[in-house]
C-alpha positions as semicolon CSV with decimal commas, in nm:
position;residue;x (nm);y (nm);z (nm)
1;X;4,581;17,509;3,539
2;X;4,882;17,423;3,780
3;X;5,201;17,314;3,649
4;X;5,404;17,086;3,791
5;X;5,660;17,292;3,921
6;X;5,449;17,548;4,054
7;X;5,380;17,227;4,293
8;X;5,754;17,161;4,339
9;X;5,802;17,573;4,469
10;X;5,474;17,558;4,665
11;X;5,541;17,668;4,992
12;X;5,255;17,456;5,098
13;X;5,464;17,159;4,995
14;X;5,734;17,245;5,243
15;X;5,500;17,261;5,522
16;X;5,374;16,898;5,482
17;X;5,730;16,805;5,431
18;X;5,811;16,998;5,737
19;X;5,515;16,806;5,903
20;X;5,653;16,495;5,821
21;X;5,954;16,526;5,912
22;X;5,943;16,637;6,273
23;X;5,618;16,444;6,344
24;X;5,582;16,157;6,115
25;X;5,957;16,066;6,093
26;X;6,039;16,005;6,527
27;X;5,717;15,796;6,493
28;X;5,860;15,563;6,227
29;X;6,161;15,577;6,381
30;X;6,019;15,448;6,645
31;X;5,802;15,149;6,462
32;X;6,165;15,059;6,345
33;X;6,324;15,019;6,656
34;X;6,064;14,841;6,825
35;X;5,898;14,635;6,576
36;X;6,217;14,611;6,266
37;X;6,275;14,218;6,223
38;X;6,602;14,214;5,970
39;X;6,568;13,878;5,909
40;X;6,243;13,966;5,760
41;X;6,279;13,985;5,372
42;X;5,863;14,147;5,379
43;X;5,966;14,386;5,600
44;X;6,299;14,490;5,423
45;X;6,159;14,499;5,113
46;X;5,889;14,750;5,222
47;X;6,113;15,000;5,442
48;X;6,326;15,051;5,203
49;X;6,060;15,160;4,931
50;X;5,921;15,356;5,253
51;X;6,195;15,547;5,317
52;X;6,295;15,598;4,951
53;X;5,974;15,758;4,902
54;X;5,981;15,999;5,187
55;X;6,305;16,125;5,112
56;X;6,197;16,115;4,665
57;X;5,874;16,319;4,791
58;X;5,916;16,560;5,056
59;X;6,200;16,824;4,977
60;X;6,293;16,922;5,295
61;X;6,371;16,580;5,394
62;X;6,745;16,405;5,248
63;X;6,954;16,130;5,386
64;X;7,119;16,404;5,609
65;X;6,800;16,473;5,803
66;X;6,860;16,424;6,191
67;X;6,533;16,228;6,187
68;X;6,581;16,016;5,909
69;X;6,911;15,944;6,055
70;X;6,776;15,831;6,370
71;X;6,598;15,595;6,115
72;X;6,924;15,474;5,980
73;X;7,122;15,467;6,278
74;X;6,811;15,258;6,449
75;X;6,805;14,974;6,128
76;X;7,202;14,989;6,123
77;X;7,226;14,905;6,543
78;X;6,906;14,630;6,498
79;X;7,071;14,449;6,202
80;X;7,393;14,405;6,363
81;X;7,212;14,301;6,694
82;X;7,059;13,975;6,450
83;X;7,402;13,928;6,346
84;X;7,485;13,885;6,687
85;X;7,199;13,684;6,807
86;X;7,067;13,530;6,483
87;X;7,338;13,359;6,338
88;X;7,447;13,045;6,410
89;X;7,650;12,820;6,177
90;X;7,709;12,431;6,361
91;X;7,987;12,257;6,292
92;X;7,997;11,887;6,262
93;X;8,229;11,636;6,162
94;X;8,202;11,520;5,780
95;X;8,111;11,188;5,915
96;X;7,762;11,352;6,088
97;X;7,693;11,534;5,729
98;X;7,777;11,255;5,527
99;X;7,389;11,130;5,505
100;X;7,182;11,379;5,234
101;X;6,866;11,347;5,500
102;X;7,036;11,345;5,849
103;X;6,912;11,579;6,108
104;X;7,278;11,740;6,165
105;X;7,268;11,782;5,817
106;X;6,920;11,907;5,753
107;X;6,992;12,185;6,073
108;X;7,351;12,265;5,942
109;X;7,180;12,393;5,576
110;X;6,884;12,584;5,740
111;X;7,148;12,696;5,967
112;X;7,319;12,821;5,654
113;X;7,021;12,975;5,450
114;X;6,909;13,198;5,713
115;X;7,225;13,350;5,701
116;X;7,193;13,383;5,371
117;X;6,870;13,534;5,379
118;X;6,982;13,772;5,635
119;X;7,295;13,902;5,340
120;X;7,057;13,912;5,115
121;X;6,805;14,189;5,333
122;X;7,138;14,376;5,423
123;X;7,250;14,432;5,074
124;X;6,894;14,529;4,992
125;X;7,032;14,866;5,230
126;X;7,277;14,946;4,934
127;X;7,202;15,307;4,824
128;X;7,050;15,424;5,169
129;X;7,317;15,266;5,425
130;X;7,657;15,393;5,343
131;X;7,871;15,083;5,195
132;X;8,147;15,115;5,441
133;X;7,834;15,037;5,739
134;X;7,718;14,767;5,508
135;X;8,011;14,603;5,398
136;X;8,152;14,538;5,767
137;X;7,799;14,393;5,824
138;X;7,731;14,218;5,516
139;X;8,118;14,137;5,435
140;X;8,311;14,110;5,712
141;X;8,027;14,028;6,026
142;X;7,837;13,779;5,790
143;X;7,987;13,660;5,509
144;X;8,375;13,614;5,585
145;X;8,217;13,471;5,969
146;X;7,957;13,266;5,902
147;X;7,877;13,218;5,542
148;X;8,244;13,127;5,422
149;X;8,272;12,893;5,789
150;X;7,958;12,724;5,592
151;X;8,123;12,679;5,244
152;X;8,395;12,539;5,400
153;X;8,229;12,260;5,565
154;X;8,047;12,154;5,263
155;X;8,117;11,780;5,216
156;X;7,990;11,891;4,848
157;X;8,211;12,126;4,681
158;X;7,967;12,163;4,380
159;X;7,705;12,265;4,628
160;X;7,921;12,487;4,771
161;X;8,047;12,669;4,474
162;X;7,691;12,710;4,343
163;X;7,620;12,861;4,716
164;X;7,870;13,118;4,637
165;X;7,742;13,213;4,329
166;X;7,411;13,330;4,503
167;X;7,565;13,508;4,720
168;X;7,822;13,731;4,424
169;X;7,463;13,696;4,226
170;X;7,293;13,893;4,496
171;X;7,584;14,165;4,569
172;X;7,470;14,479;4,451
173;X;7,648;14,600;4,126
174;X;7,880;14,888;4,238
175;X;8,017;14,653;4,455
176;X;8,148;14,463;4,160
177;X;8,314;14,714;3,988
178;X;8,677;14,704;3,974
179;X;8,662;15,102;4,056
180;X;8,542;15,024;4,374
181;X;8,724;15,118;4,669
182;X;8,621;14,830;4,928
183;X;8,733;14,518;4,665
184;X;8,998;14,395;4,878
185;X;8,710;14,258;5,125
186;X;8,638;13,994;4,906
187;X;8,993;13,870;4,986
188;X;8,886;13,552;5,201
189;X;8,613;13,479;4,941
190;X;8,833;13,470;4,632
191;X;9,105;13,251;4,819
192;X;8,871;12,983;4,896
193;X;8,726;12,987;4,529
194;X;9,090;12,911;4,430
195;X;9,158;12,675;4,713
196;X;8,822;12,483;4,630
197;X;8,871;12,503;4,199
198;X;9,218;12,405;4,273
199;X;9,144;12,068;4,475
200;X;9,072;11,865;4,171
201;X;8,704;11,752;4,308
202;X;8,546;12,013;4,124
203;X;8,352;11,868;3,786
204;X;8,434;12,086;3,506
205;X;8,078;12,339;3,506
206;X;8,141;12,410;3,883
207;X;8,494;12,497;3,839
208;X;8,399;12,749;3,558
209;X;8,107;12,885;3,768
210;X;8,432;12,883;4,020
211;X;8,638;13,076;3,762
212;X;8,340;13,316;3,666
213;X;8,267;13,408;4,024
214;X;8,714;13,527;4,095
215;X;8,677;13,748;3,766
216;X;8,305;13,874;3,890
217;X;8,472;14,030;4,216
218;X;8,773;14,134;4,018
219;X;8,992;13,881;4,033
220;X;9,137;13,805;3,710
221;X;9,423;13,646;3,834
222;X;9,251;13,358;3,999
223;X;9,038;13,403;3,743
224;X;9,282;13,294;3,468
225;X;9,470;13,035;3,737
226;X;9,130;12,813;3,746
227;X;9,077;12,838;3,389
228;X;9,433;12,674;3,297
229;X;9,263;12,403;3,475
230;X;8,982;12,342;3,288
């Protein structure tokens, strides 16, 4: 019978790759740009696995094909075009967010977890985006802009520490390695962690969570600095 990798050096094989690529691939490419909703998690989730597929199962297609990278380039321009539009943080004075079921407060947190939602479908890019492209849209478009503006404003610093930690919690891993070259982009995030553990209205678990986030994105010093005051 056939083996496996008389499949894998079947010319045959190449010529439905081939097919795909210059037919099947400036049709999705296509789908993206006029139908791709970033904000959609669904979506995300699904393009992704799409496009890791193509390029797992048809050899004459990798992340260098022109095609594919009219894909990329397509996803890349849409996503920051929902940054743009999509986002929107209020701000309000602490006496408007003061009540737990007020309608300024009620907006300013949906406000807040769409953004969030929005990170987390970026980051989902990790592996197929470059990280340089994703970390100025994920990093420095969304989360030192809007997300961080949000912290900030949290009457509740417990909330807002707990906040951060889903958004470390869903950074992808090489990201968090101290090895990695694009560390010093968490800059704004670690200072308010050690502006908010330092304030003294942190209960004890949240400043540890607090402490355990700085050393997560490779901070040991602050770090060490909120532990001293626990």
């Amino acid at each position: 019978g056939e083996k496996i990798e008389d499949w894998v050096k079947d010319p045959d094989r190449n010529l439905v790759s081939s097919c795909v690529e210059k037919v099947v691939m400036p049709k999705l490419a296509e789908i993206i740009r006029t139908s791709y909703d970033p904000m959609s998690t669904s979506q995300t989730v699904r393009l992704v696995g799409v496009l890791s597929a193509i390029v797992r199962d048809f050899p004459t297609l990798s992340w260098k094909s022109k095609h594919l990278r009219l894909c990329l380039s397509a996803i890349t321009e849409l996503i920051k075009d929902s940054l743009d539009h999509d986002v929107y943080i209020p701000m309000y004075t602490k006496a408007l967010m003061e009540y737990p079921h007020s309608v300024h407060l009620t907006f300013f947190q949906r406000q807040f977890y769409a953004a969030l939602k929005l990170f987390k479908n970026i980051v989902t890019w990790q592996g197929i985006l470059s990280d340089g492209v994703l970390t100025e849209m994920a990093v420095d478009s969304l989360l030192n802009r809007y997300l961080l503006l949000s912290l900030r404003a949290n009457n509740d610093p417990s909330d807002a520490v707990d906040k951060a930690r889903v958004i470390t919690d869903w950074m992808p891993d090489p990201w968090l390695k101290k090895s990695w070259p694009l560390t010093s982009k968490f800059g704004m995030f670690v200072k308010w962690l050690e502006a908010t553990g330092s304030s003294g209205n942190l209960p004890r678990d949240a400043l540890q969570e607090a402490a355990r986030i700085a050393k997560k994105l490779g901070s040991d010093e602050v770090n060490e600095k909120l532990r001293m005051k626990l």
